Each structure stands twice: as structure tokens, then as C-alpha cells.
CSV table of C-alpha atoms in Angstrom, one decimal:
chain,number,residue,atom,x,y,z
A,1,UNK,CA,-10.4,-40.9,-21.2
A,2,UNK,CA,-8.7,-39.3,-17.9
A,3,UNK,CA,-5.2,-38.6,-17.4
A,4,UNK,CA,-3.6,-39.9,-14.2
A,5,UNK,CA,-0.3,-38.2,-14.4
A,6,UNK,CA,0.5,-34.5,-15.1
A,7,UNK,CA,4.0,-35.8,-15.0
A,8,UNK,CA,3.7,-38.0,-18.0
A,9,UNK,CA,2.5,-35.2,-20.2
A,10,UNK,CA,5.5,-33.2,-18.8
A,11,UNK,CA,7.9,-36.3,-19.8
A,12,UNK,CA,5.9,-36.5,-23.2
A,13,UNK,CA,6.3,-32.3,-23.6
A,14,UNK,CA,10.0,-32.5,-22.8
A,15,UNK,CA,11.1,-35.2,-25.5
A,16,UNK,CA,9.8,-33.5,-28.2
A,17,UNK,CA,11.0,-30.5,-27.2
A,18,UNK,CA,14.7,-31.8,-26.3
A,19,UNK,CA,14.6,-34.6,-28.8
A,20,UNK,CA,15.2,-37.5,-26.6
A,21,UNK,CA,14.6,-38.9,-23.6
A,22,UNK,CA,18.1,-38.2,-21.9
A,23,UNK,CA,18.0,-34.6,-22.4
A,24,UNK,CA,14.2,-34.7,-21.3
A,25,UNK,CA,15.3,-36.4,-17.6
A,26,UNK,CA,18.0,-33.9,-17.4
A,27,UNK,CA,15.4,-31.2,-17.8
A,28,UNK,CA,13.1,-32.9,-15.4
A,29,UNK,CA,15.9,-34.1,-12.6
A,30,UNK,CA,14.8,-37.6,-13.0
A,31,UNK,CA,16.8,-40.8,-14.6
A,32,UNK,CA,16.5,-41.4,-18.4
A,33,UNK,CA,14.4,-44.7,-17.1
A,34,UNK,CA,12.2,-42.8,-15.0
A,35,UNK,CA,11.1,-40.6,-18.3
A,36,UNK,CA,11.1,-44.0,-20.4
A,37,UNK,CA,7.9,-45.6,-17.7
A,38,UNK,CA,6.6,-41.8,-18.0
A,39,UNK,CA,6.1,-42.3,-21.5
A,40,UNK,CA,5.2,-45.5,-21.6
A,41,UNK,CA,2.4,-44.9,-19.0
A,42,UNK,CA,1.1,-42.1,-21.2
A,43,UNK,CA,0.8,-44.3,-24.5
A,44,UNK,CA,-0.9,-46.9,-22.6
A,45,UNK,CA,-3.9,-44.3,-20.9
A,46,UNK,CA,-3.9,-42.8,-24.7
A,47,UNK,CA,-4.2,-46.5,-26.8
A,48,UNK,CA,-1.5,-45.1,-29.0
A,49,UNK,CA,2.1,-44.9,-29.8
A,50,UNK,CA,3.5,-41.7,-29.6
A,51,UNK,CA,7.1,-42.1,-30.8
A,52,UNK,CA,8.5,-44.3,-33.2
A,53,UNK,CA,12.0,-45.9,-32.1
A,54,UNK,CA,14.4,-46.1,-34.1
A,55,UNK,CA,17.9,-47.8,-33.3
A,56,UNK,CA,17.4,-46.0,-30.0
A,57,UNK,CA,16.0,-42.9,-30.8
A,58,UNK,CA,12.6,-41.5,-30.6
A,59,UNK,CA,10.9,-40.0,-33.5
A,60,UNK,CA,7.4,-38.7,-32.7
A,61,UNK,CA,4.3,-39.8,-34.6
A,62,UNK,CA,1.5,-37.6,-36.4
A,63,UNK,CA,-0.3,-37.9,-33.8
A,64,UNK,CA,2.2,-36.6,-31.2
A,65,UNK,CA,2.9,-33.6,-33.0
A,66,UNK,CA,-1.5,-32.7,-33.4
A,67,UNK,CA,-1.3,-33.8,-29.3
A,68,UNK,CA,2.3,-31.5,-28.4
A,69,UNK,CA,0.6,-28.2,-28.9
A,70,UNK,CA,-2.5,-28.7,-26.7
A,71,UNK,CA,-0.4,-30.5,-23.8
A,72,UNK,CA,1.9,-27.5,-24.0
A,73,UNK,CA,-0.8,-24.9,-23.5
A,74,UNK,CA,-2.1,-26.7,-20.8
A,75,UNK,CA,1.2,-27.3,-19.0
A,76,UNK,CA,1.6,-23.2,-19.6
A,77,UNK,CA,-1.5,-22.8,-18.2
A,78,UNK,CA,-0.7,-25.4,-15.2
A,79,UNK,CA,2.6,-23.4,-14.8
A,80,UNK,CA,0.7,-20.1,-14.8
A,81,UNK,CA,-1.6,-21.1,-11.9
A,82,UNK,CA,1.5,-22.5,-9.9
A,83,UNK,CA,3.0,-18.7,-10.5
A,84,UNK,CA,-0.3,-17.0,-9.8
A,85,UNK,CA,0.1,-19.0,-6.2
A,86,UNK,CA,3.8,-17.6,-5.7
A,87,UNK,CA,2.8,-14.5,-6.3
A,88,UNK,CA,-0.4,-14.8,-3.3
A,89,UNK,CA,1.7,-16.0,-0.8
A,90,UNK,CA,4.2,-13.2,-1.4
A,91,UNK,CA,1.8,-10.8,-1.5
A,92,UNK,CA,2.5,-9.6,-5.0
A,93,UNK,CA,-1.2,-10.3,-6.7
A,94,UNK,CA,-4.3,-9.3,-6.3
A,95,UNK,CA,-6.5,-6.0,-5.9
A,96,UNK,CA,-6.1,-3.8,-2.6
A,97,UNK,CA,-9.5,-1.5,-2.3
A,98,UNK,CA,-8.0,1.3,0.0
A,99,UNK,CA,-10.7,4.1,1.2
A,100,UNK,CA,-9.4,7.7,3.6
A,101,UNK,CA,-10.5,11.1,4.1
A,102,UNK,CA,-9.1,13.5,1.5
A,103,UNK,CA,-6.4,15.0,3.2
A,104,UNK,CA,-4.6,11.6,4.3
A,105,UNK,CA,-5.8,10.5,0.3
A,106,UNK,CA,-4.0,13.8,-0.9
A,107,UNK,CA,-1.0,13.4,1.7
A,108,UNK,CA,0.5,10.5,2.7
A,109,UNK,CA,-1.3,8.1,1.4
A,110,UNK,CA,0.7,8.9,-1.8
A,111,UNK,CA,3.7,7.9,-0.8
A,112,UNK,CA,2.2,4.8,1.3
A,113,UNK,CA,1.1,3.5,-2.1
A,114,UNK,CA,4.1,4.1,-4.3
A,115,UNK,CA,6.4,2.9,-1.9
A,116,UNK,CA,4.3,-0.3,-1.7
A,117,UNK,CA,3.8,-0.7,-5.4
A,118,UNK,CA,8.0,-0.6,-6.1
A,119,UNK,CA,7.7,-3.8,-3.4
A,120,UNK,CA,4.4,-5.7,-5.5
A,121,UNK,CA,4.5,-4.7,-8.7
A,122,UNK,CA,2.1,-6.6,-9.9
A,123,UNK,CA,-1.2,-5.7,-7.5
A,124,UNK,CA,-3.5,-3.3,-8.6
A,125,UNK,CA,-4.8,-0.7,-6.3
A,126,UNK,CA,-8.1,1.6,-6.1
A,127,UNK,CA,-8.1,4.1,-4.0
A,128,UNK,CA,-11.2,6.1,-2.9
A,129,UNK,CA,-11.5,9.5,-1.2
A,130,UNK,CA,-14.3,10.0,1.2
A,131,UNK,CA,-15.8,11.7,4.7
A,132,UNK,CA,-14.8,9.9,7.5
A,133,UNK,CA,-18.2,8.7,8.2
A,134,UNK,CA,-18.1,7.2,4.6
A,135,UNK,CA,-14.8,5.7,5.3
A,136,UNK,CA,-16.2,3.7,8.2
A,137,UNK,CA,-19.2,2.4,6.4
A,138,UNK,CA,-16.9,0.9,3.1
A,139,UNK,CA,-14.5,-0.9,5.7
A,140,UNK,CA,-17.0,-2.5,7.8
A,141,UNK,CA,-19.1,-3.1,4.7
A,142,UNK,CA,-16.2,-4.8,2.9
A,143,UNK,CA,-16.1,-2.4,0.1
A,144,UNK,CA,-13.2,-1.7,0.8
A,145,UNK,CA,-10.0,-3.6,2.3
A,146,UNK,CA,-8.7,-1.2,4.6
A,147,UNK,CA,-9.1,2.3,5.5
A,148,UNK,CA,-7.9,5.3,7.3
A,149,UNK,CA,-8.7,7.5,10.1
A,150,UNK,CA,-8.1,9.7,12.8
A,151,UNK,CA,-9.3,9.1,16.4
A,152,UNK,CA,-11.8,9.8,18.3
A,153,UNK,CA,-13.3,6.8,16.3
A,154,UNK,CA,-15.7,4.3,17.1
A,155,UNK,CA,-17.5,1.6,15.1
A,156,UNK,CA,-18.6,-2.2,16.4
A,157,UNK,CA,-17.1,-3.4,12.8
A,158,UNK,CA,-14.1,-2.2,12.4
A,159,UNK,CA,-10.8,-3.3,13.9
A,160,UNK,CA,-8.8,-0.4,14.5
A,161,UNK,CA,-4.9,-0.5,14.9
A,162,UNK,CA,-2.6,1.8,15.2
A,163,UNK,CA,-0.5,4.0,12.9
A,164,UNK,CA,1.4,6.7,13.9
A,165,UNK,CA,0.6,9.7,16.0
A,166,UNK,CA,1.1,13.3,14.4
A,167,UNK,CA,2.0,16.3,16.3
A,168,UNK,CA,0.5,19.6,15.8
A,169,UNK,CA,2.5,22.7,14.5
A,170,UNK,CA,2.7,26.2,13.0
A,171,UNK,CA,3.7,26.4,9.5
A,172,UNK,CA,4.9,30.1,8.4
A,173,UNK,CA,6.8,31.7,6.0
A,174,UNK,CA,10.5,31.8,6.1
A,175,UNK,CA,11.1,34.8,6.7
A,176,UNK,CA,8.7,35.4,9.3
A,177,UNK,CA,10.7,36.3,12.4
A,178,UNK,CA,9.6,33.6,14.4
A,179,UNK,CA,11.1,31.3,11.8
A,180,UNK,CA,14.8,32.1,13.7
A,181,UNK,CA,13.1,30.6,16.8
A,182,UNK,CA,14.4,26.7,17.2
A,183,UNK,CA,12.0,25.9,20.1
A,184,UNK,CA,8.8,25.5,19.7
A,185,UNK,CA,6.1,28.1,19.3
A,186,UNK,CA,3.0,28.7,22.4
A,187,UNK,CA,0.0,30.4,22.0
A,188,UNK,CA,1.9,33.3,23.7
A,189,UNK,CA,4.2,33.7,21.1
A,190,UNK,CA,1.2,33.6,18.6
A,191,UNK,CA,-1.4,35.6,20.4
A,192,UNK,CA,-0.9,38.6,18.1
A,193,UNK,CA,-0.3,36.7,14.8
A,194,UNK,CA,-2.8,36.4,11.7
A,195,UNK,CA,-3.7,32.7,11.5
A,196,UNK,CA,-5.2,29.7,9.5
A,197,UNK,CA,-6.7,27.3,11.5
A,198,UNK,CA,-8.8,24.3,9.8
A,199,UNK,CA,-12.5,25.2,10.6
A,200,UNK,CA,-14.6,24.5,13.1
A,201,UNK,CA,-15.2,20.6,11.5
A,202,UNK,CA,-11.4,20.2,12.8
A,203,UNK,CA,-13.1,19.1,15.9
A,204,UNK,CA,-11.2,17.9,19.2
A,205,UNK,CA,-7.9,19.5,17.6
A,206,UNK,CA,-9.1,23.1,16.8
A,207,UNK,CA,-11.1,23.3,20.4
A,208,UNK,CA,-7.3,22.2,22.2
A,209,UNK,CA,-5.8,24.8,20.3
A,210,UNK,CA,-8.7,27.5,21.2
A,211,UNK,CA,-8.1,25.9,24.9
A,212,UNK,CA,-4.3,26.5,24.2
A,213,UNK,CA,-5.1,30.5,23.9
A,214,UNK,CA,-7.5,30.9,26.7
A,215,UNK,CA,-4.9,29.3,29.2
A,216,UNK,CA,-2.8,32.5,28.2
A,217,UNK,CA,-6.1,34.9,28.3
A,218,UNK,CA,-5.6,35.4,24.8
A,219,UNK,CA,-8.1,34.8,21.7
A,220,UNK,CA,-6.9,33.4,18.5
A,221,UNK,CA,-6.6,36.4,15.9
A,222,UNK,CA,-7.9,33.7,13.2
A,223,UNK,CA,-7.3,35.6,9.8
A,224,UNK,CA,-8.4,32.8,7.4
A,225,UNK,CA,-10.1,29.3,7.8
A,226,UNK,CA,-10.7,26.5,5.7
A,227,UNK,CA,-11.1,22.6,5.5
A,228,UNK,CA,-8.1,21.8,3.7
A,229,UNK,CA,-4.0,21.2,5.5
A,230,UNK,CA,-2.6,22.3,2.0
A,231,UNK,CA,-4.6,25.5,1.4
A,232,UNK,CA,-3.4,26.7,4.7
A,233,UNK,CA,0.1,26.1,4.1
A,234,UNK,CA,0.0,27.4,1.0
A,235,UNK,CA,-1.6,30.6,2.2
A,236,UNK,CA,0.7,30.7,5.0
A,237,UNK,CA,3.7,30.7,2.0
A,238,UNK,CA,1.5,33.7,0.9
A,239,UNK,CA,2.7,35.6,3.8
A,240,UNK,CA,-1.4,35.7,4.8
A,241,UNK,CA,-0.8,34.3,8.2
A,242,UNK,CA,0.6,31.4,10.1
A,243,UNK,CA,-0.7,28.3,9.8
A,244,UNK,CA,-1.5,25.5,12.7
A,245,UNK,CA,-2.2,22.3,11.8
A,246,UNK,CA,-1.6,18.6,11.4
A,247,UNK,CA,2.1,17.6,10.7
A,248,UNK,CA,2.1,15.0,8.8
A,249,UNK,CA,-0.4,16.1,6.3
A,250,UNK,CA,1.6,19.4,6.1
A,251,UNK,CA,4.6,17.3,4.6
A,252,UNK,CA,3.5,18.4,1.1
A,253,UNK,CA,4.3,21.9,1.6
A,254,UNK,CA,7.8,20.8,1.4
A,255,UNK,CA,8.5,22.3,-1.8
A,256,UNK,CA,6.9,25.9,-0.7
A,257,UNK,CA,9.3,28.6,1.1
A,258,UNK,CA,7.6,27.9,4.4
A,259,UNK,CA,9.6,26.7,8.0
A,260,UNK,CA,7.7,24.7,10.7
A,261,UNK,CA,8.1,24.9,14.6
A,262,UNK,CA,6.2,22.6,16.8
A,263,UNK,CA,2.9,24.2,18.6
A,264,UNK,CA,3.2,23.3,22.7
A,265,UNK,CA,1.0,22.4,24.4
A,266,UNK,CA,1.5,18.8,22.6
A,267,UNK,CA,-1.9,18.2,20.3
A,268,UNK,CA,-1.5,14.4,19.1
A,269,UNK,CA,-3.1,13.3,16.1
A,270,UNK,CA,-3.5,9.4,16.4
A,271,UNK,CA,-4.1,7.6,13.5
A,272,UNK,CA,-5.3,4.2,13.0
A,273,UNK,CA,-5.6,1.7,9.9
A,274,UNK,CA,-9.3,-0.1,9.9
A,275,UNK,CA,-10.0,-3.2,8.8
A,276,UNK,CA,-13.0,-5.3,9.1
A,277,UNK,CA,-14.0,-7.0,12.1
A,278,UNK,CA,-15.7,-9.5,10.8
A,279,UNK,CA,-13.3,-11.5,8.8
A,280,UNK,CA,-9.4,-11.6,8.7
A,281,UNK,CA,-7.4,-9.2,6.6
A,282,UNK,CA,-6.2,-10.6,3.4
A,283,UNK,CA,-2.3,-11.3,3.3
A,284,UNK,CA,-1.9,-8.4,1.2
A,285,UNK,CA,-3.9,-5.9,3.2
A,286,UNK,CA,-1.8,-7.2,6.6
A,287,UNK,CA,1.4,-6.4,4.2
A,288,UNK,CA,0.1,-3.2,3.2
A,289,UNK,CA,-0.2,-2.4,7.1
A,290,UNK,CA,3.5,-3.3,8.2
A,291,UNK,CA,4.4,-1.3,5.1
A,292,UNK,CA,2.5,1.8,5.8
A,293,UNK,CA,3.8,1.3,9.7
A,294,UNK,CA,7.0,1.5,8.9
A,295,UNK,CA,7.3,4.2,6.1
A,296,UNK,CA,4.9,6.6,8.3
A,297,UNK,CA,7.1,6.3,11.1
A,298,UNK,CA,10.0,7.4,9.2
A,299,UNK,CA,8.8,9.6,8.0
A,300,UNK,CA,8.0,11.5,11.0
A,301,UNK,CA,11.6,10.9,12.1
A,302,UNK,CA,12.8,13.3,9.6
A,303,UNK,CA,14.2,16.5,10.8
A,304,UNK,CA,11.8,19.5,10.8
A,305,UNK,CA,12.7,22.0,8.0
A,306,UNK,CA,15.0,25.3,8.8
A,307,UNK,CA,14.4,28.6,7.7
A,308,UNK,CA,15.3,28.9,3.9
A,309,UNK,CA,18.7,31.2,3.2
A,310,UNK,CA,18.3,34.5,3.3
């Protein structure tokens, strides 16, 4: 036997649970007759009567009652799908596979999830640190849903849009004299400063800022190198030298005793969100991308931090 009418077994669910077929059409928004055919369609699919009436009221049968608790699961489970649905289209289900280098995994990419999680509670997030050539080959492989990087990038399958794009500057202890500058620092004012620079890996950034010195006939007195944007701001905190690097991935030195100036000559760092290019992004991986364009770009519009009191 088939069932026509999930409406019927709602009808049938709500009389025994209201007690009569008035309170049921309330419940339901539909006339006390409309419940009544309801009913009487479902007794008529199931060869038996499920009420018994009785000087206008309806007492159910055995047989209702053995039938009550499997319609209500499956209604629940009916109601759970319909929720399930909701919660798609809102973006607040479902499983966001999110892949980046380790310094934008151990930066910002903290505060791009949290922030998004407070707004969809209920998604579940993985997030995996890799290279950037690794990176590239989960997005366009579909291993993961989105990714991040930093241009100069290019890849056939992935779709690249854009994020934000980071300044570089010098991060240095506060009481370093140059911390009482407000403008921001040249490769003059640095020329006969220990420094950390990100090694040689840093690519087009660290050969703009080598460029930077030779335009002033200077060489870089680099002190300290090493792969990592939070090592050198920690070191710079040391007192061991001033650091130069991205700065939006210096934003968790924050809580060390450090100031930052901007470096000029102006060294972008332009970063994109990646996607395949193969299929459409899921709704919740295009409202993961409006989220993390909005939050990065505010937080870049936060003032740069002052010298601490002396």
C-alpha cells in the first residue's frame, strides 16, 4: 500500500496529539472540515478505521495508537530534511575544506574562520596547512573547496579572485628610536640597522626590498633570516633587529611590545582566494568569500600601532 498524502498523516498526527479535529485544523491553518476529508482519505488508503466517534468526538483505535509512533518519526524525519534544506540555502550546513600556506593558516585565517563560524554555526570546517604549490594542486583537484595565496600565481584550474592587498613594513621594538618617527621608514633610514628579512624563498618581495637598498647604494645589514612572519617579529620584540615584512600576517604580534611603520617604496602583497575552475563554488564557499572580503579589509583599516608608553 502507498500513501498519497503526507498531509493526511499530518492531519492523522495532529488529532491524536490535540485530541480532536478542531484543535488539529488550528494547528495546521486549515478548517475543521478540511482535517475531517484528511482523515477520511487516510482510513480509506489504509482499509481501517482509525478513530472511533463518539457523540462527536474522536477516540483513536488500537491500531492508531501501534500506527501514531511510526507516522511521528517519519513526519520528524520529513521535518528534519525540510530543516536540513533551510539550513543549505542559508549557508549554515555542510563541510568547508579550506587549504593556505602556513603563515596565512597561522595568521589570518584564524580570525576568517571564527568570525564565519559565529555567522554558521552549524558547518564544520577542516582546514589544511600546506606549500603553496600544494595549495594549488588540492583546489584545482577538488580536495579542497577553496584556498589561499599570494600572487605571482598561475594555474589553468583555478579561478583566482581577489582579496586584499598587504603593504610591506618594519616591525621594531618600541623603544627603538625610530619608533618616534610617524612617517614611514626608507631603506635610508634603515641602511645601518640589524634586520630580519624572510629568506631568500620570500621571492619577488625580498628582491624589491634588496632593490629598495641598492637605489640608495646601500646593502641590507641582514642580521637574522628565516621563513616564518611571527619569528621575525618576535625577534624583532627581542631587541635582535628590525623586522620587514608582510602586514597583514604581522597582525599577531599585536600583543608583543613592538611598533610598525610602513616600508616606502610601496611593496604590495596581493592576495587572492582560489577556487576551482572547473565547477561552480558551493553556496557556502561563495559565502565564505564575501565573508573573508569583508573582514580582511577591515582589518587592514585599522590604525597602525603607536609606540608603547614609556
Amino acid at each position: 500500500m502507498k500513501l498519497d498524502s503526507i498531509r493526511s498523516l499530518e492531519a492523522f498526527r495532529e488529532i491524536i496529539q490535540r485530541g480532536s479535529a478542531t484543535a488539529a485544523a488550528q494547528s495546521l491553518g486549515l478548517s475543521q472540515p478540511a482535517v475531517s476529508r484528511l482523515l477520511g482519505q487516510l482510513e480509506e488508503q489504509l482499509g481501517f478505521a482509525l478513530f472511533h466517534r463518539s457523540k462527536g468526538r474522536l477516540l483513536p483505535t488500537a491500531q492508531a495508537l501501534m500506527l501514531f509512533e511510526e507516522v511521528d518519526l517519519a513526519l520528524q524525519g520529513l521535518d528534519r530534511v525540510a530543516a536540513l534544506a533551510r539550513d543549505i540555502h542559508d549557508s549554515n550546513a555542510g563541510h568547508l575544506r579550506i587549504v593556505a600556506p602556513p603563515s596565512f593558516a597561522e595568521g589570518p585565517l584564524v580570525k576568517l574562520v571564527a568570525g564565519f563560524l559565529k555567522q554558521h554555526p552549524r558547518i564544520r570546517v577542516n582546514i589544511d596547512s600546506r606549500t603553496r604549490p600544494a595549495t594549488m594542486n588540492l583546489v584545482a583537484t577538488r580536495t579542497a573547496d577553496c584556498g589561499f595565496g599570494k600572487l605571482p600565481l598561475d594555474h589553468p584550474e583555478i579561478r583566482m579572485r581577489p582579496l586584499i592587498s598587504s603593504p610591506t613594513v618594519c616591525v621594531l621594538p618600541s623603544a627603538h628610536p625610530l619608533a618616534r618617527r610617524k612617517r614611514a621608514l626608507t631603506a635610508s633610514d634603515l641602511a645601518d640597522e640589524a634586520l630580519i628579512l624572510i629568506g631568500q624563498q620570500g621571492g619577488d618581495t625580498r628582491q624589491r626590498i634588496d632593490q629598495a637598498f641598492r637605489e640608495v647604494g646601500r646593502v641590507a645589514k641582514v642580521r637574522m633570516e628565516t621563513r616564518n612572519v611571527g619569528a621575525a617579529c618576535a625577534l624583532a620584540a627581542e631587541g635582535v633587529g628590525i623586522a620587514i615584512v608582510n602586514e597583514l600576517l604581522s597582525r599577531n604580534a599585536s600583543w608583543m611590545d613592538v611598533s610598525v611603520r610602513r616600508f616606502t617604496p610601496l611593496i604590495p602583497h596581493e592576495y587572492v582566494f582560489l577556487t576551482s575552475a572547473q565547477v561552480p563554488g558551493t553556496p557556502l564557499t561563495e559565502a565564505f568569500y564575501r565573508h573573508c572580503q569583508s573582514t580582511l579589509r577591515g582589518m587592514l583599516r585599522t590604525a597602525p600601532r603607536r609606540p608603547a608608553a614609556r
